[in-house]
Short mmCIF file of C-alpha atoms in Angstrom, two decimals:
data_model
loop_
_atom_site.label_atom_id
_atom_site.label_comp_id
_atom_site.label_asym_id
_atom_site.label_seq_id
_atom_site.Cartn_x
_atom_site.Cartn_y
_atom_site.Cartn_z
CA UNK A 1 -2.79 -25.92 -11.67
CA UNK A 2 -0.26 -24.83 -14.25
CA UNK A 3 -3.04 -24.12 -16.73
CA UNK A 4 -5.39 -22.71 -14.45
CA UNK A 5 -2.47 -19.66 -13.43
CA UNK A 6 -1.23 -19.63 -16.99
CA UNK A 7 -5.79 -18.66 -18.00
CA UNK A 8 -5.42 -16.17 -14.75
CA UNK A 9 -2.90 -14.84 -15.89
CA UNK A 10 -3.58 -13.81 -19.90
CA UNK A 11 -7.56 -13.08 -18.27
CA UNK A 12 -5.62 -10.29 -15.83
CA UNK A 13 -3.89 -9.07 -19.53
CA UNK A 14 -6.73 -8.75 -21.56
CA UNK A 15 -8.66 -7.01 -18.09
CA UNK A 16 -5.76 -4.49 -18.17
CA UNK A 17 -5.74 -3.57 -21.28
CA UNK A 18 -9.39 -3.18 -22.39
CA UNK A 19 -9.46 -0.89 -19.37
CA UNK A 20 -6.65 1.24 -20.46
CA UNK A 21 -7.70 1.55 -24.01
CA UNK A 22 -11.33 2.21 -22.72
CA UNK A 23 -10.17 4.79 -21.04
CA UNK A 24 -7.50 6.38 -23.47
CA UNK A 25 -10.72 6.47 -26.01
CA UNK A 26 -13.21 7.92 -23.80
CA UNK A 27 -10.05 10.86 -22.66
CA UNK A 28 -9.53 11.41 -26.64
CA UNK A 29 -13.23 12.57 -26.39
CA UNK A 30 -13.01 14.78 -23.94
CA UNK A 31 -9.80 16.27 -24.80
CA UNK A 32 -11.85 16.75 -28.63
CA UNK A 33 -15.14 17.49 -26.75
CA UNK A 34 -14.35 19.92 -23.66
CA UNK A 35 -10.57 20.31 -22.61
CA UNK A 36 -10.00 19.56 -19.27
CA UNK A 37 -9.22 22.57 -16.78
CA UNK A 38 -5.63 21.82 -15.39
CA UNK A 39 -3.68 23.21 -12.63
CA UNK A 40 -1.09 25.45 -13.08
CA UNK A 41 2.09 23.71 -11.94
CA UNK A 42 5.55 25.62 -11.95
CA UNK A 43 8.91 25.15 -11.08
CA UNK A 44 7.77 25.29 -7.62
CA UNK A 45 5.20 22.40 -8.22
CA UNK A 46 1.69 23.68 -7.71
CA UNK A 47 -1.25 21.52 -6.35
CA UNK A 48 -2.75 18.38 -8.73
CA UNK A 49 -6.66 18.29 -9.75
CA UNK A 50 -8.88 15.48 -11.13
CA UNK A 51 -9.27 16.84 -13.87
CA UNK A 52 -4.89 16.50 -14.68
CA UNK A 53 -3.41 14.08 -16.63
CA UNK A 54 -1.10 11.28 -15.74
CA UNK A 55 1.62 13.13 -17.87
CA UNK A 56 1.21 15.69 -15.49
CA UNK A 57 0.82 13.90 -12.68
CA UNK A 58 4.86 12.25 -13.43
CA UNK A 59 6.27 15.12 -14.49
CA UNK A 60 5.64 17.45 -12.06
CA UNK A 61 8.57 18.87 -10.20
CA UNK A 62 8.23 17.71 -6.31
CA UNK A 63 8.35 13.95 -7.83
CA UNK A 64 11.46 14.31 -10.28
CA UNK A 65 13.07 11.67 -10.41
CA UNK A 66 10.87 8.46 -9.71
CA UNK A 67 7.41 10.23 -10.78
CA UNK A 68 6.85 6.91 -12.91
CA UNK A 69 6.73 4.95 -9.71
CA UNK A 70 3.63 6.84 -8.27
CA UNK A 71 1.87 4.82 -10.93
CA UNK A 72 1.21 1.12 -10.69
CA UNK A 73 2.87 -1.12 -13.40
CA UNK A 74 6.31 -1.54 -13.92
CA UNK A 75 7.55 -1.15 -17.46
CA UNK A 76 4.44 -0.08 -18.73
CA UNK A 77 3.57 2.99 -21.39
CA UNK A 78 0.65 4.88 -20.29
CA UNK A 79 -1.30 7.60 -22.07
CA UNK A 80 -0.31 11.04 -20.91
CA UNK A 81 -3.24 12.17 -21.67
CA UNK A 82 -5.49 10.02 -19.15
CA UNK A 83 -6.69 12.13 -16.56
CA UNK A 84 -6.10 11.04 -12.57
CA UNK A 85 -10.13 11.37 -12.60
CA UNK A 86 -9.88 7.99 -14.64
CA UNK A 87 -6.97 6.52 -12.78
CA UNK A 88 -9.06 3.47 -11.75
CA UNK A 89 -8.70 2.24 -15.20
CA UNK A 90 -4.92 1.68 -13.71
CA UNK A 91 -5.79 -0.31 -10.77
CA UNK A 92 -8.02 -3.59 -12.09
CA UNK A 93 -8.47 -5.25 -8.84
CA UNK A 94 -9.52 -2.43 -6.91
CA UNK A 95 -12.57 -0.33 -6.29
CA UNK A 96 -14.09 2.55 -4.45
CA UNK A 97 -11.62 4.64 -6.14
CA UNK A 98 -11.76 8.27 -5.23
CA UNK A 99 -9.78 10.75 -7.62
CA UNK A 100 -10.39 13.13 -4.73
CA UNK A 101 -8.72 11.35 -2.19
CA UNK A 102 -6.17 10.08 -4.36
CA UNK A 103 -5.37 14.08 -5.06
CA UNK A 104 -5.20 15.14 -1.68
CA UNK A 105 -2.73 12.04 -0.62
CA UNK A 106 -0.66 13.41 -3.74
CA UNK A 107 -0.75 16.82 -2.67
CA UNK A 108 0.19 16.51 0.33
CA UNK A 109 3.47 14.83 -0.53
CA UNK A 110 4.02 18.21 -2.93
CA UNK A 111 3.43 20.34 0.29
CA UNK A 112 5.93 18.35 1.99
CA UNK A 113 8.32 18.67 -0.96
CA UNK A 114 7.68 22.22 -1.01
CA UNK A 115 8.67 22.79 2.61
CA UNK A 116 11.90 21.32 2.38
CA UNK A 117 11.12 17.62 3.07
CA UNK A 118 12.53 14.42 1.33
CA UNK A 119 9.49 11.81 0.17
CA UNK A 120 11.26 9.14 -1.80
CA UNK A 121 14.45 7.21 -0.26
CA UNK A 122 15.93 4.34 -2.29
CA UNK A 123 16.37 1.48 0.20
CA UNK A 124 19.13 -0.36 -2.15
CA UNK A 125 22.34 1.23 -3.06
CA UNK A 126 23.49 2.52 -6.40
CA UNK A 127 25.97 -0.67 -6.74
CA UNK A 128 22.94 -2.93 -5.77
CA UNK A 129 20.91 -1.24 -8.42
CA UNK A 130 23.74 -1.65 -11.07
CA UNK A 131 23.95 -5.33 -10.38
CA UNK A 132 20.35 -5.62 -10.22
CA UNK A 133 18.57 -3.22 -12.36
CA UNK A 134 14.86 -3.83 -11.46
CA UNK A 135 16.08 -2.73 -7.80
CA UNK A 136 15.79 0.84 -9.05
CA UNK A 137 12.15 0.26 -9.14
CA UNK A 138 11.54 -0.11 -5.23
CA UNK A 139 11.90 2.35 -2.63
CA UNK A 140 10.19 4.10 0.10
CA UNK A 141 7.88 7.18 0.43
CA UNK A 142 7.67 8.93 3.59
CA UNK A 143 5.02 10.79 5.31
CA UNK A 144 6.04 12.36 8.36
CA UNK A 145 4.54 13.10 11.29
CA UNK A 146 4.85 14.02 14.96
CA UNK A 147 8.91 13.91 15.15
CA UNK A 148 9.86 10.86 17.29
CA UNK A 149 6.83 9.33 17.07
CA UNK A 150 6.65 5.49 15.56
CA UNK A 151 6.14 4.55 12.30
CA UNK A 152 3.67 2.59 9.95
CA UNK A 153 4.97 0.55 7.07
CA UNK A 154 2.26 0.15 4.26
CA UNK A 155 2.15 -2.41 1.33
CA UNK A 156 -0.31 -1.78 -1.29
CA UNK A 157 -1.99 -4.56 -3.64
CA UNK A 158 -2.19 -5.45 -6.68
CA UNK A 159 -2.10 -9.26 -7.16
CA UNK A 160 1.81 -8.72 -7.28
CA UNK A 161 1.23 -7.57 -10.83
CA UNK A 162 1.10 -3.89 -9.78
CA UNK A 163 1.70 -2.04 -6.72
CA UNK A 164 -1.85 0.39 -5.98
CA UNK A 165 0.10 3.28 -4.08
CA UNK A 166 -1.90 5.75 -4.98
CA UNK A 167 -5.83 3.94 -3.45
CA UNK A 168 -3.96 2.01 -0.74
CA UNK A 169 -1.02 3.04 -0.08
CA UNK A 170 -0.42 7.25 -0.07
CA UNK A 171 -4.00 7.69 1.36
CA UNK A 172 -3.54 5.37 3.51
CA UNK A 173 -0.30 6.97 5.07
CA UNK A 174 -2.17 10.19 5.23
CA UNK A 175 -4.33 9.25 7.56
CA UNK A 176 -2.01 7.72 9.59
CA UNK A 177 -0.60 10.52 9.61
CA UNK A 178 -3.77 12.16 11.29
CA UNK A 179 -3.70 9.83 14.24
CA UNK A 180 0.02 11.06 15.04
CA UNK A 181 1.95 8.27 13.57
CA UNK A 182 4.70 8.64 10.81
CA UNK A 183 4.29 6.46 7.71
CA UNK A 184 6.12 4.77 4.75
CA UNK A 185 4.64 3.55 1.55
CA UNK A 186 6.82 0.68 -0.07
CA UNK A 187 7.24 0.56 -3.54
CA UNK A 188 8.32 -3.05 -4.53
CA UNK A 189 9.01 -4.20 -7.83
CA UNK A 190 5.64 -5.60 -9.42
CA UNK A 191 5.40 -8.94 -11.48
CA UNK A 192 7.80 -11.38 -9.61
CA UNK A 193 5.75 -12.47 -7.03
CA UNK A 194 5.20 -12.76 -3.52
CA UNK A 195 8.76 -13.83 -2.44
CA UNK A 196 10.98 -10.53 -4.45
CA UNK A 197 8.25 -8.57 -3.09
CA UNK A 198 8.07 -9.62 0.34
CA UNK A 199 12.13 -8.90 0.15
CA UNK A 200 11.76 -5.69 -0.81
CA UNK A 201 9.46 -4.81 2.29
CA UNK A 202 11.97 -6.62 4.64
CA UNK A 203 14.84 -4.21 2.96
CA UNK A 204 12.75 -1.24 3.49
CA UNK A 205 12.35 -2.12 6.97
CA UNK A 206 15.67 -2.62 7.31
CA UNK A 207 16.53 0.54 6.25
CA UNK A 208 14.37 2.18 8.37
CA UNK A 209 15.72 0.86 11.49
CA UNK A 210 19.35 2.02 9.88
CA UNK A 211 18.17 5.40 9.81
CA UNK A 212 15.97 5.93 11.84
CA UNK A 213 17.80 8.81 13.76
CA UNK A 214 18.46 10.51 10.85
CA UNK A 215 14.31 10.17 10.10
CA UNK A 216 13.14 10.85 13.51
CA UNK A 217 11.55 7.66 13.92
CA UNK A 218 11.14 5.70 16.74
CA UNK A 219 11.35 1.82 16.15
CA UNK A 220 9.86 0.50 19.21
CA UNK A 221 5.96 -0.61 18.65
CA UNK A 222 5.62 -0.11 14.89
CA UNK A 223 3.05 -1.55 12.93
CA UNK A 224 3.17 -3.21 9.38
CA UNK A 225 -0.23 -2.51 7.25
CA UNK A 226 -1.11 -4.64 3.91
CA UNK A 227 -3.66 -4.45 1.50
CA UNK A 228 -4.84 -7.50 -0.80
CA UNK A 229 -0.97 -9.49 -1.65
CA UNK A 230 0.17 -6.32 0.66
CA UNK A 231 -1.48 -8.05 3.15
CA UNK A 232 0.46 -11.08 2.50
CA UNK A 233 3.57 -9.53 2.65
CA UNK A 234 2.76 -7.56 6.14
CA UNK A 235 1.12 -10.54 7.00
CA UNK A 236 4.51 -12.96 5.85
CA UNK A 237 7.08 -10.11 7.99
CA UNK A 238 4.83 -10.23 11.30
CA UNK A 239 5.37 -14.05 11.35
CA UNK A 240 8.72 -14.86 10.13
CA UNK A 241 10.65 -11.42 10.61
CA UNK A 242 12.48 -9.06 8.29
CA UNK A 243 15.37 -11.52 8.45
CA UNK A 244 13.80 -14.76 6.92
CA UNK A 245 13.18 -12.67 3.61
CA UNK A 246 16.56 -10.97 3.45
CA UNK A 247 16.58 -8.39 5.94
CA UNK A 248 18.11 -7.43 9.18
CA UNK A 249 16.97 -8.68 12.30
CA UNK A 250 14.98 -6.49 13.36
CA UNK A 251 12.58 -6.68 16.54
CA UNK A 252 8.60 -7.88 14.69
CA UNK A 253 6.05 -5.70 14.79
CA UNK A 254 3.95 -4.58 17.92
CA UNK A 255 0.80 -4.86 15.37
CA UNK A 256 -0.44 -6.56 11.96
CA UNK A 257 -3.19 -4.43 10.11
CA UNK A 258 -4.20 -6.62 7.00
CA UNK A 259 -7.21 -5.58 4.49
CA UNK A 260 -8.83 -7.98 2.38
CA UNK A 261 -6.64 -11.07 2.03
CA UNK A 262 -6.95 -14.74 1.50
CA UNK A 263 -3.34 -15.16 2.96
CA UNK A 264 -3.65 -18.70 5.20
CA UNK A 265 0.11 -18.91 6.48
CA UNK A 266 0.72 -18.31 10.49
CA UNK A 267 3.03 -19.31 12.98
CA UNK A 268 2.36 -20.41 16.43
CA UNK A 269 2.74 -16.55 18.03
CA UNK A 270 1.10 -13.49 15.85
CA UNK A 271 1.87 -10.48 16.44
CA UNK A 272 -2.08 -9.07 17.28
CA UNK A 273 -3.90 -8.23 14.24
CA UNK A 274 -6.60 -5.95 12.96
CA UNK A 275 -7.94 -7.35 9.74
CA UNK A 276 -11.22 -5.70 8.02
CA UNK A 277 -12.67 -7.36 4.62
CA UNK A 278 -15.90 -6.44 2.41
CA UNK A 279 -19.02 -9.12 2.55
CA UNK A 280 -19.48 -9.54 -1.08
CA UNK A 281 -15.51 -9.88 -1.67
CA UNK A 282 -15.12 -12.08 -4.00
CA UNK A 283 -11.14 -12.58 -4.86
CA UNK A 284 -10.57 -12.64 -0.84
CA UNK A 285 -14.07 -13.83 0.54
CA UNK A 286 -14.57 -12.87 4.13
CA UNK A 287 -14.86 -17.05 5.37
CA UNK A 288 -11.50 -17.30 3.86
CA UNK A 289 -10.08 -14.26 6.14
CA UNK A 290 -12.32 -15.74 8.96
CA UNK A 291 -10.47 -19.25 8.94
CA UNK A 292 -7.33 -17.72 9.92
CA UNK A 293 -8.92 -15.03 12.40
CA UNK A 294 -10.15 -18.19 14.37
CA UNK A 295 -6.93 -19.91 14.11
CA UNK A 296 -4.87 -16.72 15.62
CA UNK A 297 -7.24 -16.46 18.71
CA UNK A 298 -7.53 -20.29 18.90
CA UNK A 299 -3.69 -19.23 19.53
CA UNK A 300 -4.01 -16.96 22.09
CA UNK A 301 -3.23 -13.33 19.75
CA UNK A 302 -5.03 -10.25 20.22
CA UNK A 303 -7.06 -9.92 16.97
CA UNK A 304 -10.32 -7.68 15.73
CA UNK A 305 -11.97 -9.15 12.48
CA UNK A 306 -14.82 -6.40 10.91
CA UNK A 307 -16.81 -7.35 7.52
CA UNK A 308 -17.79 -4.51 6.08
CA UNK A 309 -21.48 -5.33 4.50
CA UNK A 310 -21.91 -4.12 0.24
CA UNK A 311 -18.13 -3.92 -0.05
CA UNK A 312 -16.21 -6.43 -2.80
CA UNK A 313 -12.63 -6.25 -2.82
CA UNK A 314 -10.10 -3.54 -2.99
CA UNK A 315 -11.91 -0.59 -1.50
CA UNK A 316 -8.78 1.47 0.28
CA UNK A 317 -9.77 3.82 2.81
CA UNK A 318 -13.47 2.86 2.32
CA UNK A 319 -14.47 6.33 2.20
CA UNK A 320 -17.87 7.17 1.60
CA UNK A 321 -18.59 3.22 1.85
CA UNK A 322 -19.58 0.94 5.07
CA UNK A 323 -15.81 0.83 6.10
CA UNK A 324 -15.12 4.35 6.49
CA UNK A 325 -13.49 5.03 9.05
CA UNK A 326 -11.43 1.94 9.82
CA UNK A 327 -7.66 3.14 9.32
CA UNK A 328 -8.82 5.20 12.15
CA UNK A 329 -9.92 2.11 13.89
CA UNK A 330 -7.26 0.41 13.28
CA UNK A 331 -4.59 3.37 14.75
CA UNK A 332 -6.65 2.75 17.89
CA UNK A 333 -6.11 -0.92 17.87
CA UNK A 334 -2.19 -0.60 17.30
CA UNK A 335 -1.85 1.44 20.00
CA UNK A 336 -3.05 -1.00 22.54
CA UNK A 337 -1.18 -3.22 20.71
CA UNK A 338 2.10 -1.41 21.03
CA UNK A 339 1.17 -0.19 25.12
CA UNK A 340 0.08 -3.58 26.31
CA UNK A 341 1.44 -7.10 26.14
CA UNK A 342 -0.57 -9.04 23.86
CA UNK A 343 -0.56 -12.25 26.31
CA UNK A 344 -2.30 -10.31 28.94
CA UNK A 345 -5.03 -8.54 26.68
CA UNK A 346 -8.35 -10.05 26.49
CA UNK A 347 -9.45 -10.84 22.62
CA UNK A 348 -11.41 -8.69 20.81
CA UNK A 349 -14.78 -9.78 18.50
#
């Protein structure tokens, strides 16, 4: 078994980085060939295009500060020079990757900058951080919505190697955002696993019950929302509760959402749970997410299973693909979570 994770493991390395010096080789030719057309950013922090660069991307001015934590590795030197148009040379276990949507979740955190707001609160305290330095590398981003209304907490993917904010988790909230629901992307610290991860989440959730007055929040009926191992960390807090990995006790979720996970773990009351997965997945194959779909209705939760037919694994929003559409979906779901008591809903196909 040892073996097998150790081959995983340098296999994941070698992935990542013939991807990023792919890419850094193909940018130096079209930096040589045809500069890129870049947007014009000031000390007021002008919108992002494609066709900008990563430097540009973590230096702008709305993300001073903890622009390095937009990206997905911890610890890691990246080209400036690679453009967000090649960003999916970041994000190895993911696919469907559209700059364009990417842009528009980033941009609309530099709107929200612009106007006055605050998008990145760090859930652990500066004496925390001191003690513990790779604390400095979590926190929360917020996208508000209607004030008062409740909130969304989102964990992006990544194998627990890297944390894919910027396909799963900023898009994401920017939907939610659309159905009327304010939303939180956690950034956890990437590369220690399920466990420090899952901790990080439960802090962040913690914190947002703290402060929830001061962030206009309500707490009652939130949902938690998890992509690939972000799935198994929403998946870990519905069952056991912010408290069993370090957090407050807080009141579980009124809904699960969970994308493309193998995650087998439940207890003997879910919380109900939307979970969508692509047909030719192959990391998290669809029979593996059905085994525990069965197993929650077998136990009386409120669940909706969709497979989502020429999808693999890792495809975010799904837009322009089979799943578009299904963070929408899945707003609909949570609210009937959070109105009606699960034990009295009929299951869903």
């Amino acid at each position: 078994m040892k073996r097998r994770l150790w081959l995983a493991g340098i296999a994941l390395f070698l992935m990542i980085n013939s991807s990023l010096v792919a890419a850094a080789e193909d940018n130096d030719m079209r930096a040589s060939d045809n500069p890129p057309e870049t947007s014009e950013v000031d000390g007021t922090g002008g919108h992002l295009k494609p066709a900008d660069t990563i430097g540009t991307l973590v230096s702008h001015p709305a993300f001073a500060g903890f622009g390095r934590l937009l990206l997905p590795f911890d610890g890691r030197s990246y080209d400036d020079r690679l453009l967000i148009d090649q960003i999916s040379s970041l994000l190895p276990y993911h696919s469907h990757i559209d700059p364009v949507v990417v842009v528009s979740a980033l941009n609309r955190m530099i709107d929200d900058v612009s106007s006055g707001g605050k998008i990145f609160l760090d859930i652990y305290p500066d004496a925390e951080k001191r003690r513990w330095p790779d604390k400095a590398n979590a926190g929360l981003f917020f996208f508000r919505s209607r004030p008062g209304s409740p909130f969304a907490l989102i964990a992006p993917g990544g194998g627990f190697a890297y944390v894919g904010s910027v396909h799963e988790g900023f898009p994401y909230a920017q939907e939610i955002n659309r159905c009327g629901y304010n939303a939180f992307v956690i950034r956890y610290r990437a590369g220690y696993g399920a466990r420090i991860a899952t901790e990080d989440m439960a802090a962040a959730l913690s914190y947002i019950f703290r402060h929830a007055s001061q962030l206009n929040v309500a707490t009652e009926g939130y949902s938690v929302w998890g992509s690939s191992a972000g799935a198994r960390m929403a998946a870990a807090i519905g069952s056991r509760g912010a408290a069993a990995f370090g957090g407050d006790e807080v009141a579980r979720p009124a809904a699960v959402v969970m994308a493309y996970t193998a995650h087998a773990d439940y207890v003997s009351k879910e919380p109900p749970t939307f979970a969508v997965v692509g047909e030719q997945d192959g990391i998290s194959p669809a029979v593996t997410m059905q085994r525990r779909i069965d197993a929650l209705r077998r136990s009386g939760t409120r669940v909706q299973f969709q497979i989502y037919p020429d999808l693999g694994h890792g495809f975010g929003t799904g837009a322009g693909t089979s799943a578009a559409g299904w963070i929408k979906e899945a707003c609909r779901f949570w609210e009937k979570a959070a109105v009606f008591d699960n034990r009295d809903e009929e299951t869903d196909n």
